[in-house]
mmCIF file of C-alpha atoms in Angstrom:
data_model
loop_
_atom_site.group_PDB
_atom_site.id
_atom_site.type_symbol
_atom_site.label_atom_id
_atom_site.label_comp_id
_atom_site.label_asym_id
_atom_site.label_seq_id
_atom_site.Cartn_x
_atom_site.Cartn_y
_atom_site.Cartn_z
ATOM 1 C CA MET A 196 -58.245 207.934 14.137
ATOM 2 C CA ALA A 197 -61.308 209.033 16.093
ATOM 3 C CA ALA A 198 -64.333 210.062 14.061
ATOM 4 C CA SER A 199 -64.888 213.783 13.752
ATOM 5 C CA THR A 200 -67.892 215.250 15.532
ATOM 6 C CA LEU A 201 -70.601 217.711 14.606
ATOM 7 C CA THR A 202 -69.198 220.128 17.173
ATOM 8 C CA GLU A 203 -65.798 220.097 15.417
ATOM 9 C CA VAL A 204 -67.477 220.751 12.048
ATOM 10 C CA ALA A 205 -69.413 223.677 13.539
ATOM 11 C CA ARG A 206 -66.270 225.127 15.100
ATOM 12 C CA LEU A 207 -64.332 224.944 11.813
ATOM 13 C CA ALA A 208 -67.216 226.493 9.868
ATOM 14 C CA GLY A 209 -67.749 229.212 12.472
ATOM 15 C CA VAL A 210 -71.397 228.323 13.153
ATOM 16 C CA SER A 211 -73.383 226.797 15.996
ATOM 17 C CA PRO A 212 -73.811 223.009 16.237
ATOM 18 C CA ALA A 213 -77.545 223.491 15.628
ATOM 19 C CA THR A 214 -76.865 225.290 12.353
ATOM 20 C CA ALA A 215 -74.391 222.623 11.264
ATOM 21 C CA SER A 216 -76.967 219.936 12.102
ATOM 22 C CA ARG A 217 -79.653 221.637 10.009
ATOM 23 C CA VAL A 218 -77.315 221.679 7.009
ATOM 24 C CA LEU A 219 -75.942 218.158 7.300
ATOM 25 C CA ASN A 220 -79.014 216.296 8.544
ATOM 26 C CA GLY A 221 -81.460 217.608 5.968
ATOM 27 C CA SER A 222 -83.728 219.815 8.051
ATOM 28 C CA ALA A 223 -86.348 221.895 6.264
ATOM 29 C CA ARG A 224 -84.971 224.914 8.168
ATOM 30 C CA THR A 225 -81.746 225.648 6.302
ATOM 31 C CA PRO A 226 -79.452 228.670 6.585
ATOM 32 C CA GLY A 227 -78.298 230.796 3.661
ATOM 33 C CA PRO A 228 -76.352 229.216 0.775
ATOM 34 C CA ASP A 229 -73.010 230.729 1.820
ATOM 35 C CA ILE A 230 -73.279 229.338 5.366
ATOM 36 C CA ALA A 231 -74.463 225.937 4.093
ATOM 37 C CA GLU A 232 -71.527 225.756 1.695
ATOM 38 C CA ARG A 233 -69.091 226.638 4.489
ATOM 39 C CA VAL A 234 -70.516 223.859 6.686
ATOM 40 C CA ARG A 235 -70.271 221.272 3.893
ATOM 41 C CA LYS A 236 -66.673 222.204 3.131
ATOM 42 C CA ALA A 237 -65.786 221.907 6.810
ATOM 43 C CA ALA A 238 -67.463 218.476 6.977
ATOM 44 C CA ASP A 239 -65.582 217.319 3.875
ATOM 45 C CA SER A 240 -62.228 218.479 5.181
ATOM 46 C CA LEU A 241 -62.768 216.657 8.492
ATOM 47 C CA GLY A 242 -64.201 213.525 6.891
ATOM 48 C CA TYR A 243 -67.371 213.913 8.941
ATOM 49 C CA ILE A 244 -70.044 211.183 8.504
ATOM 50 C CA PRO A 245 -73.580 212.397 9.305
ATOM 51 C CA ASN A 246 -75.559 210.480 11.914
ATOM 52 C CA ALA A 247 -78.303 208.517 10.132
ATOM 53 C CA GLN A 248 -80.648 208.620 13.122
ATOM 54 C CA ALA A 249 -80.211 212.375 13.437
ATOM 55 C CA GLN A 250 -81.013 212.718 9.758
ATOM 56 C CA GLY A 251 -84.123 210.609 10.273
ATOM 57 C CA LEU A 252 -85.293 212.870 13.056
ATOM 58 C CA ALA A 253 -84.684 215.965 10.951
ATOM 59 C CA LYS A 254 -86.463 214.597 7.891
ATOM 60 C CA SER A 255 -89.146 212.533 9.705
ATOM 61 C CA SER A 256 -87.875 209.629 7.580
ATOM 62 C CA SER A 257 -84.895 207.360 8.017
ATOM 63 C CA GLY A 258 -84.962 206.138 4.427
ATOM 64 C CA LEU A 259 -84.848 202.542 5.714
ATOM 65 C CA ILE A 260 -87.094 199.522 5.126
ATOM 66 C CA GLY A 261 -86.732 196.481 7.383
ATOM 67 C CA LEU A 262 -87.193 193.064 5.771
ATOM 68 C CA ILE A 263 -87.692 189.897 7.845
ATOM 69 C CA VAL A 264 -87.451 186.480 6.152
ATOM 70 C CA HIS A 265 -87.063 182.922 7.395
ATOM 71 C CA ASP A 266 -83.976 182.072 5.327
ATOM 72 C CA ILE A 267 -82.378 184.257 2.653
ATOM 73 C CA ALA A 268 -80.672 181.162 1.176
ATOM 74 C CA ASP A 269 -84.108 179.786 0.228
ATOM 75 C CA PRO A 270 -84.819 180.888 -3.396
ATOM 76 C CA TYR A 271 -88.428 181.704 -2.424
ATOM 77 C CA PHE A 272 -87.279 184.372 0.022
ATOM 78 C CA SER A 273 -84.465 185.674 -2.165
ATOM 79 C CA ALA A 274 -86.969 186.315 -4.976
ATOM 80 C CA ILE A 275 -89.267 188.197 -2.597
ATOM 81 C CA ALA A 276 -86.250 190.147 -1.324
ATOM 82 C CA ARG A 277 -85.470 191.252 -4.900
ATOM 83 C CA GLY A 278 -88.992 192.629 -5.170
ATOM 84 C CA VAL A 279 -88.646 194.479 -1.864
ATOM 85 C CA GLN A 280 -85.303 195.895 -3.005
ATOM 86 C CA ALA A 281 -86.834 197.090 -6.285
ATOM 87 C CA ALA A 282 -89.623 198.901 -4.425
ATOM 88 C CA ALA A 283 -87.115 200.395 -1.977
ATOM 89 C CA ARG A 284 -84.959 201.661 -4.818
ATOM 90 C CA HIS A 285 -88.003 203.313 -6.375
ATOM 91 C CA GLN A 286 -88.645 205.071 -3.049
ATOM 92 C CA ASN A 287 -84.946 206.026 -2.692
ATOM 93 C CA LYS A 288 -84.638 203.875 0.411
ATOM 94 C CA MET A 289 -82.296 201.167 1.667
ATOM 95 C CA VAL A 290 -83.227 197.699 2.925
ATOM 96 C CA LEU A 291 -82.128 196.230 6.253
ATOM 97 C CA LEU A 292 -82.357 192.420 6.358
ATOM 98 C CA ALA A 293 -82.984 189.992 9.219
ATOM 99 C CA THR A 294 -83.264 186.197 8.915
ATOM 100 C CA THR A 295 -85.090 184.438 11.733
ATOM 101 C CA ALA A 296 -85.660 180.760 10.793
ATOM 102 C CA GLY A 297 -89.360 181.414 11.364
ATOM 103 C CA SER A 298 -89.037 182.041 15.098
ATOM 104 C CA PRO A 299 -91.633 184.605 16.304
ATOM 105 C CA ALA A 300 -89.281 185.523 19.162
ATOM 106 C CA ASP A 301 -86.489 186.316 16.695
ATOM 107 C CA GLU A 302 -88.951 188.203 14.496
ATOM 108 C CA ARG A 303 -89.953 190.322 17.503
ATOM 109 C CA ALA A 304 -86.303 191.116 18.198
ATOM 110 C CA ALA A 305 -85.821 192.133 14.557
ATOM 111 C CA VAL A 306 -88.886 194.403 14.664
ATOM 112 C CA ALA A 307 -87.566 196.063 17.842
ATOM 113 C CA ALA A 308 -84.167 196.614 16.199
ATOM 114 C CA PHE A 309 -85.723 198.118 13.068
ATOM 115 C CA ALA A 310 -88.009 200.325 15.146
ATOM 116 C CA ALA A 311 -85.039 201.582 17.171
ATOM 117 C CA ARG A 312 -83.431 202.614 13.886
ATOM 118 C CA ARG A 313 -86.636 204.414 12.914
ATOM 119 C CA ALA A 314 -87.275 202.262 9.832
ATOM 120 C CA ASP A 315 -90.060 203.820 7.775
ATOM 121 C CA SER A 316 -91.661 200.425 7.177
ATOM 122 C CA ILE A 317 -91.167 196.739 7.920
ATOM 123 C CA VAL A 318 -91.940 193.802 5.623
ATOM 124 C CA ILE A 319 -92.440 190.310 7.078
ATOM 125 C CA ALA A 320 -92.243 187.385 4.642
ATOM 126 C CA GLY A 321 -92.682 183.798 5.774
ATOM 127 C CA SER A 322 -95.499 181.571 6.933
ATOM 128 C CA ARG A 323 -97.278 182.526 10.129
ATOM 129 C CA SER A 324 -97.559 179.796 12.752
ATOM 130 C CA ALA A 325 -100.538 178.787 14.878
ATOM 131 C CA ARG A 326 -98.581 176.139 16.782
ATOM 132 C CA THR A 327 -98.980 176.059 20.559
ATOM 133 C CA ALA A 328 -95.211 176.342 20.983
ATOM 134 C CA ASP A 329 -95.300 179.702 19.171
ATOM 135 C CA ARG A 330 -98.208 181.203 21.123
ATOM 136 C CA GLN A 331 -96.094 183.352 23.454
ATOM 137 C CA GLY A 332 -93.753 184.419 20.669
ATOM 138 C CA ASN A 333 -96.712 185.379 18.475
ATOM 139 C CA ALA A 334 -98.206 187.512 21.252
ATOM 140 C CA GLU A 335 -94.914 189.343 21.831
ATOM 141 C CA LEU A 336 -94.380 189.871 18.092
ATOM 142 C CA ALA A 337 -97.905 191.250 17.674
ATOM 143 C CA ALA A 338 -97.442 193.620 20.624
ATOM 144 C CA GLU A 339 -94.127 194.883 19.211
ATOM 145 C CA LEU A 340 -95.657 195.483 15.786
ATOM 146 C CA ASP A 341 -98.713 197.217 17.262
ATOM 147 C CA ARG A 342 -96.381 199.532 19.198
ATOM 148 C CA TYR A 343 -94.420 200.253 16.030
ATOM 149 C CA CYS A 344 -97.597 201.072 14.075
ATOM 150 C CA ARG A 345 -98.955 203.317 16.829
ATOM 151 C CA ASN A 346 -95.750 205.320 16.524
ATOM 152 C CA GLY A 347 -96.261 205.893 12.813
ATOM 153 C CA GLY A 348 -94.618 202.792 11.343
ATOM 154 C CA GLN A 349 -96.072 200.776 8.483
ATOM 155 C CA VAL A 350 -96.009 196.985 8.159
ATOM 156 C CA GLY A 351 -96.400 194.804 5.080
ATOM 157 C CA VAL A 352 -97.018 191.066 5.549
ATOM 158 C CA VAL A 353 -96.866 188.331 2.908
ATOM 159 C CA GLY A 354 -99.556 185.635 3.043
ATOM 160 C CA HIS A 355 -101.325 185.839 6.408
ATOM 161 C CA ALA A 356 -101.881 188.643 8.878
ATOM 162 C CA VAL A 357 -99.724 188.581 11.995
ATOM 163 C CA VAL A 358 -101.328 186.270 14.549
ATOM 164 C CA GLY A 359 -102.838 188.372 17.356
ATOM 165 C CA ALA A 360 -102.126 191.801 15.845
ATOM 166 C CA GLU A 361 -104.727 194.368 16.974
ATOM 167 C CA SER A 362 -103.721 197.678 15.409
ATOM 168 C CA ASP A 363 -106.234 198.814 12.774
ATOM 169 C CA GLU A 364 -103.747 201.174 11.124
ATOM 170 C CA GLY A 365 -100.374 200.720 9.523
ATOM 171 C CA TYR A 366 -100.822 197.109 8.325
ATOM 172 C CA HIS A 367 -101.386 195.720 4.888
ATOM 173 C CA VAL A 368 -101.305 192.099 3.744
ATOM 174 C CA VAL A 369 -100.384 190.634 0.362
ATOM 175 C CA GLU A 370 -102.805 187.717 0.126
ATOM 176 C CA VAL A 371 -101.781 184.590 -1.789
ATOM 177 C CA PRO A 372 -104.626 182.167 -2.709
ATOM 178 C CA ASN A 373 -102.681 179.105 -1.582
ATOM 179 C CA GLU A 374 -105.725 176.935 -0.946
ATOM 180 C CA GLU A 375 -107.422 177.703 -4.257
ATOM 181 C CA LEU A 376 -104.247 177.179 -6.282
ATOM 182 C CA ALA A 377 -103.444 173.888 -4.539
ATOM 183 C CA ALA A 378 -106.981 172.699 -5.291
ATOM 184 C CA ALA A 379 -106.534 173.582 -8.967
ATOM 185 C CA LEU A 380 -103.245 171.650 -9.041
ATOM 186 C CA ALA A 381 -104.897 168.579 -7.507
ATOM 187 C CA ARG A 382 -107.730 168.625 -10.041
ATOM 188 C CA GLU A 383 -105.301 168.788 -12.960
ATOM 189 C CA LEU A 384 -103.124 165.994 -11.587
ATOM 190 C CA ALA A 385 -106.168 163.819 -10.827
ATOM 191 C CA ALA A 386 -107.171 163.997 -14.476
ATOM 192 C CA SER A 387 -104.093 162.013 -15.536
ATOM 193 C CA HIS A 388 -103.081 159.945 -12.490
ATOM 194 C CA ALA A 389 -104.879 156.790 -11.449
ATOM 195 C CA GLY A 390 -102.601 155.913 -8.534
ATOM 196 C CA GLU A 391 -102.436 157.034 -4.931
ATOM 197 C CA PHE A 392 -101.597 160.574 -3.884
ATOM 198 C CA VAL A 393 -99.383 161.627 -0.989
ATOM 199 C CA ILE A 394 -98.652 165.096 0.375
ATOM 200 C CA ILE A 395 -95.316 166.157 1.871
ATOM 201 C CA ALA A 396 -96.269 168.988 4.224
ATOM 202 C CA GLY A 397 -94.590 171.239 6.759
ATOM 203 C CA PRO A 398 -95.281 171.046 10.500
ATOM 204 C CA GLU A 399 -98.941 171.183 11.481
ATOM 205 C CA GLY A 400 -99.939 174.713 12.413
ATOM 206 C CA LEU A 401 -97.770 176.362 9.758
ATOM 207 C CA LEU A 402 -100.496 178.333 8.021
ATOM 208 C CA THR A 403 -99.148 178.361 4.462
ATOM 209 C CA SER A 404 -98.543 174.615 4.527
ATOM 210 C CA ASP A 405 -101.943 173.952 6.099
ATOM 211 C CA ASP A 406 -103.683 176.043 3.409
ATOM 212 C CA ARG A 407 -101.963 174.135 0.610
ATOM 213 C CA VAL A 408 -102.728 170.750 2.172
ATOM 214 C CA ARG A 409 -106.369 171.678 2.671
ATOM 215 C CA GLY A 410 -106.665 172.948 -0.895
ATOM 216 C CA PHE A 411 -105.049 169.870 -2.418
ATOM 217 C CA GLN A 412 -107.339 167.555 -0.470
ATOM 218 C CA ARG A 413 -110.349 169.579 -1.623
ATOM 219 C CA GLY A 414 -109.191 169.316 -5.235
ATOM 220 C CA LEU A 415 -108.924 165.529 -4.936
ATOM 221 C CA ALA A 416 -112.415 165.407 -3.446
ATOM 222 C CA ASP A 417 -113.722 167.533 -6.340
ATOM 223 C CA ALA A 418 -112.278 164.886 -8.692
ATOM 224 C CA GLY A 419 -114.019 162.077 -6.774
ATOM 225 C CA LEU A 420 -110.789 160.720 -5.256
ATOM 226 C CA PRO A 421 -110.045 159.761 -1.645
ATOM 227 C CA PRO A 422 -107.852 162.067 0.449
ATOM 228 C CA ALA A 423 -104.085 161.803 0.149
ATOM 229 C CA ASP A 424 -101.837 160.584 2.928
ATOM 230 C CA VAL A 425 -100.017 163.505 4.581
ATOM 231 C CA LEU A 426 -96.406 163.336 5.776
ATOM 232 C CA HIS A 427 -95.433 166.204 8.075
ATOM 233 C CA THR A 428 -91.770 167.210 8.060
ATOM 234 C CA GLY A 429 -89.511 170.271 7.988
ATOM 235 C CA PHE A 430 -90.691 173.065 5.675
ATOM 236 C CA ASP A 431 -87.396 173.004 3.730
ATOM 237 C CA ARG A 432 -85.224 170.868 1.459
ATOM 238 C CA SER A 433 -83.985 168.717 4.342
ATOM 239 C CA GLY A 434 -87.553 167.966 5.348
ATOM 240 C CA GLY A 435 -88.389 166.995 1.786
ATOM 241 C CA TYR A 436 -85.344 164.736 1.603
ATOM 242 C CA GLU A 437 -86.303 162.970 4.832
ATOM 243 C CA ALA A 438 -89.843 162.396 3.576
ATOM 244 C CA GLY A 439 -88.483 161.221 0.231
ATOM 245 C CA LEU A 440 -86.456 158.483 1.894
ATOM 246 C CA GLY A 441 -89.593 157.156 3.538
ATOM 247 C CA LEU A 442 -91.473 157.293 0.243
ATOM 248 C CA ALA A 443 -88.638 155.473 -1.536
ATOM 249 C CA ALA A 444 -89.125 152.543 0.839
ATOM 250 C CA ARG A 445 -92.874 152.691 0.283
ATOM 251 C CA ILE A 446 -92.499 152.687 -3.499
ATOM 252 C CA GLY A 447 -90.049 149.792 -3.325
ATOM 253 C CA ALA A 448 -92.461 147.792 -1.210
ATOM 254 C CA ARG A 449 -95.297 148.306 -3.686
ATOM 255 C CA GLY A 450 -93.604 146.333 -6.415
ATOM 256 C CA GLU A 451 -90.169 145.061 -7.386
ATOM 257 C CA SER A 452 -89.062 145.057 -10.993
ATOM 258 C CA GLY A 453 -87.229 141.767 -10.584
ATOM 259 C CA ASP A 454 -84.161 142.986 -12.460
ATOM 260 C CA GLY A 455 -81.763 143.597 -9.627
ATOM 261 C CA GLY A 456 -83.807 145.366 -7.019
ATOM 262 C CA GLU A 457 -84.826 148.679 -8.598
ATOM 263 C CA ALA A 458 -88.481 149.378 -8.019
ATOM 264 C CA GLY A 459 -90.668 149.753 -11.045
ATOM 265 C CA PRO A 460 -94.296 150.073 -9.950
ATOM 266 C CA GLU A 461 -95.510 151.102 -13.397
ATOM 267 C CA THR A 462 -93.955 148.089 -15.122
ATOM 268 C CA ALA A 463 -95.158 145.832 -12.324
ATOM 269 C CA GLY A 464 -98.724 146.796 -13.153
ATOM 270 C CA ARG A 465 -99.166 149.189 -10.239
ATOM 271 C CA PRO A 466 -100.028 152.856 -10.917
ATOM 272 C CA ARG A 467 -97.345 155.306 -9.855
ATOM 273 C CA LEU A 468 -97.504 157.250 -6.639
ATOM 274 C CA CYS A 469 -98.177 160.959 -7.218
ATOM 275 C CA ILE A 470 -96.423 163.199 -4.671
ATOM 276 C CA PHE A 471 -97.339 166.802 -3.881
ATOM 277 C CA ALA A 472 -94.733 168.726 -1.877
ATOM 278 C CA VAL A 473 -96.153 171.964 -0.493
ATOM 279 C CA ASN A 474 -93.144 173.976 -1.686
ATOM 280 C CA ASP A 475 -90.562 173.529 -4.416
ATOM 281 C CA VAL A 476 -87.519 173.123 -2.189
ATOM 282 C CA MET A 477 -89.240 170.216 -0.424
ATOM 283 C CA ALA A 478 -90.018 168.690 -3.828
ATOM 284 C CA ILE A 479 -86.360 169.057 -4.821
ATOM 285 C CA GLY A 480 -85.266 167.361 -1.605
ATOM 286 C CA ALA A 481 -87.747 164.507 -2.064
ATOM 287 C CA THR A 482 -86.626 163.971 -5.657
ATOM 288 C CA ALA A 483 -82.991 163.808 -4.553
ATOM 289 C CA ALA A 484 -83.881 161.205 -1.916
ATOM 290 C CA LEU A 485 -85.740 159.055 -4.441
ATOM 291 C CA ARG A 486 -82.816 159.307 -6.850
ATOM 292 C CA SER A 487 -80.402 158.199 -4.125
ATOM 293 C CA LYS A 488 -82.399 154.957 -3.867
ATOM 294 C CA GLY A 489 -82.331 154.269 -7.583
ATOM 295 C CA LEU A 490 -85.773 155.671 -8.321
ATOM 296 C CA ARG A 491 -86.476 158.079 -11.152
ATOM 297 C CA ILE A 492 -89.031 160.794 -11.800
ATOM 298 C CA PRO A 493 -91.373 160.385 -13.656
ATOM 299 C CA ARG A 494 -90.645 156.676 -14.291
ATOM 300 C CA ASP A 495 -91.231 155.465 -10.737
ATOM 301 C CA ALA A 496 -93.278 158.315 -9.255
ATOM 302 C CA ALA A 497 -94.750 161.663 -10.232
ATOM 303 C CA ILE A 498 -94.035 164.769 -8.162
ATOM 304 C CA ALA A 499 -95.166 168.396 -8.061
ATOM 305 C CA GLY A 500 -94.229 171.392 -5.940
ATOM 306 C CA PHE A 501 -95.472 174.930 -5.314
ATOM 307 C CA ASP A 502 -93.972 178.449 -5.868
ATOM 308 C CA ASP A 503 -91.963 178.067 -9.138
ATOM 309 C CA ILE A 504 -88.680 179.256 -7.653
ATOM 310 C CA GLU A 505 -85.923 180.355 -10.033
ATOM 311 C CA THR A 506 -83.802 177.280 -9.184
ATOM 312 C CA LEU A 507 -86.249 175.131 -11.158
ATOM 313 C CA ARG A 508 -84.844 176.488 -14.421
ATOM 314 C CA ASP A 509 -81.875 174.135 -13.964
ATOM 315 C CA PHE A 510 -83.712 171.253 -12.252
ATOM 316 C CA ARG A 511 -84.317 167.983 -14.098
ATOM 317 C CA PRO A 512 -86.778 166.575 -14.701
ATOM 318 C CA ALA A 513 -88.632 169.879 -15.088
ATOM 319 C CA LEU A 514 -90.858 170.164 -12.024
ATOM 320 C CA SER A 515 -94.609 170.656 -12.183
ATOM 321 C CA THR A 516 -95.599 173.399 -9.761
ATOM 322 C CA VAL A 517 -97.808 176.391 -9.075
ATOM 323 C CA ARG A 518 -96.212 179.559 -10.372
ATOM 324 C CA LEU A 519 -96.368 182.586 -8.052
ATOM 325 C CA PRO A 520 -95.162 186.099 -8.996
ATOM 326 C CA LEU A 521 -92.598 186.116 -6.173
ATOM 327 C CA GLU A 522 -90.787 189.358 -7.036
ATOM 328 C CA GLU A 523 -94.121 191.135 -7.523
ATOM 329 C CA ILE A 524 -95.246 189.838 -4.120
ATOM 330 C CA GLY A 525 -92.126 191.382 -2.580
ATOM 331 C CA ARG A 526 -92.727 194.684 -4.346
ATOM 332 C CA LEU A 527 -96.367 194.839 -3.277
ATOM 333 C CA ALA A 528 -95.461 194.024 0.322
ATOM 334 C CA VAL A 529 -93.606 197.327 0.700
ATOM 335 C CA PRO A 530 -96.082 199.893 2.058
ATOM 336 C CA GLY A 531 -96.712 202.606 -0.490
ATOM 337 C CA ALA A 532 -95.393 200.565 -3.423
ATOM 338 C CA GLY A 533 -98.595 198.851 -4.601
ATOM 339 C CA SER A 534 -101.799 200.046 -6.177
ATOM 340 C CA GLY A 535 -105.365 198.878 -5.731
ATOM 341 C CA GLN A 536 -105.015 198.381 -1.980
ATOM 342 C CA ALA A 537 -108.366 197.535 -0.415
ATOM 343 C CA ALA A 538 -109.891 199.442 2.470
ATOM 344 C CA ALA A 539 -109.154 196.536 4.786
ATOM 345 C CA GLY A 540 -105.457 196.860 3.998
ATOM 346 C CA THR A 541 -105.114 193.902 1.647
ATOM 347 C CA VAL A 542 -103.856 193.428 -1.882
ATOM 348 C CA GLY A 543 -104.191 190.168 -3.755
ATOM 349 C CA VAL A 544 -102.044 188.255 -6.222
ATOM 350 C CA THR A 545 -102.740 185.113 -8.176
ATOM 351 C CA GLY A 546 -100.770 182.261 -9.690
ATOM 352 C CA GLU A 547 -101.139 179.473 -12.204
ATOM 353 C CA VAL A 548 -100.736 175.708 -12.346
ATOM 354 C CA THR A 549 -97.737 174.794 -14.506
ATOM 355 C CA LEU A 550 -97.429 171.116 -15.439
ATOM 356 C CA ARG A 551 -94.040 169.875 -16.608
ATOM 357 C CA ARG A 552 -92.110 166.650 -17.154
ATOM 358 C CA SER A 553 -92.173 165.490 -13.505
ATOM 359 C CA THR A 554 -95.877 164.597 -13.693
ATOM 360 C CA GLU A 555 -96.047 163.330 -17.257
ATOM 361 C CA PRO A 556 -96.919 159.675 -17.977
ATOM 362 C CA ALA A 557 -93.891 157.481 -17.370
ATOM 363 C CA GLY A 558 -93.737 156.186 -20.937
ATOM 364 C CA ASP A 559 -93.701 159.618 -22.623
#
């Protein structure tokens, strides 16, 4: 059955299409109650569904918030999405979701699609990239967002400002002190670990990963320790698993237990390796890789992550990490939802180092 039209509703109600539109699309200019009731009854009898874009034009608000994340299956992004949804519900708005795998070109396409649907605001969550391969995509994304802001849109960004964005209105950034928190984690780990440190990082040029690497190295330096080796890999569980396989071979080469091939650096008189993965899902992947080679945390190596994703509640051994208020970050990223926003369009959050079983001494 073909959808009924506004013209058919107007004809049945005995009014003009313009009058029917003002009633059904929420215009401030409404006719008398008797006419409005007649139009609504006609719409109900025909099963008419109002046009959302027409309603947006009439109300100067579509009631939509666009959310762009790298991967909704990643618990980090799903927690932020819950915060965005909570803020949207408070504003009586709905959330449109786009996942882009971190591609600036795909993010630009998502922004264009949200703008075409007259989304009131757009939230972008996910590390910004300064890689040469992303230069053109970054420029196109920034231009699309600037155009959206010049037309009255508002943009919330988690972590770092959009690379190359020029508009001085419409943006606000939820700043996360990644470098400072990673430095604090390194200092605490250095106080109880005498062995070498290694960092499992994302691709070079991924700003969140780079900040956490830089902070961790600074924390080691503050503790009088040499810099950690850095392994660059995918910024996800698969990347962590791949790095973990390489580290398993390295741990095995540092000392054999002599009881059938399982490595046991601590019992062989060698201090354990201490691994810092720049996000929790990478730490989970690395731990799984070590386990697949017969190694155990914290017996054969110590490991820590970053973010404190909800999945860690069921992960064993309990993972040391840096706890971030992920849902609050999502809520604050929605324009108009936060308080204390600075003149420059920024709002800050903080986190805390949380040490658990994965970095405890092996004999405890």
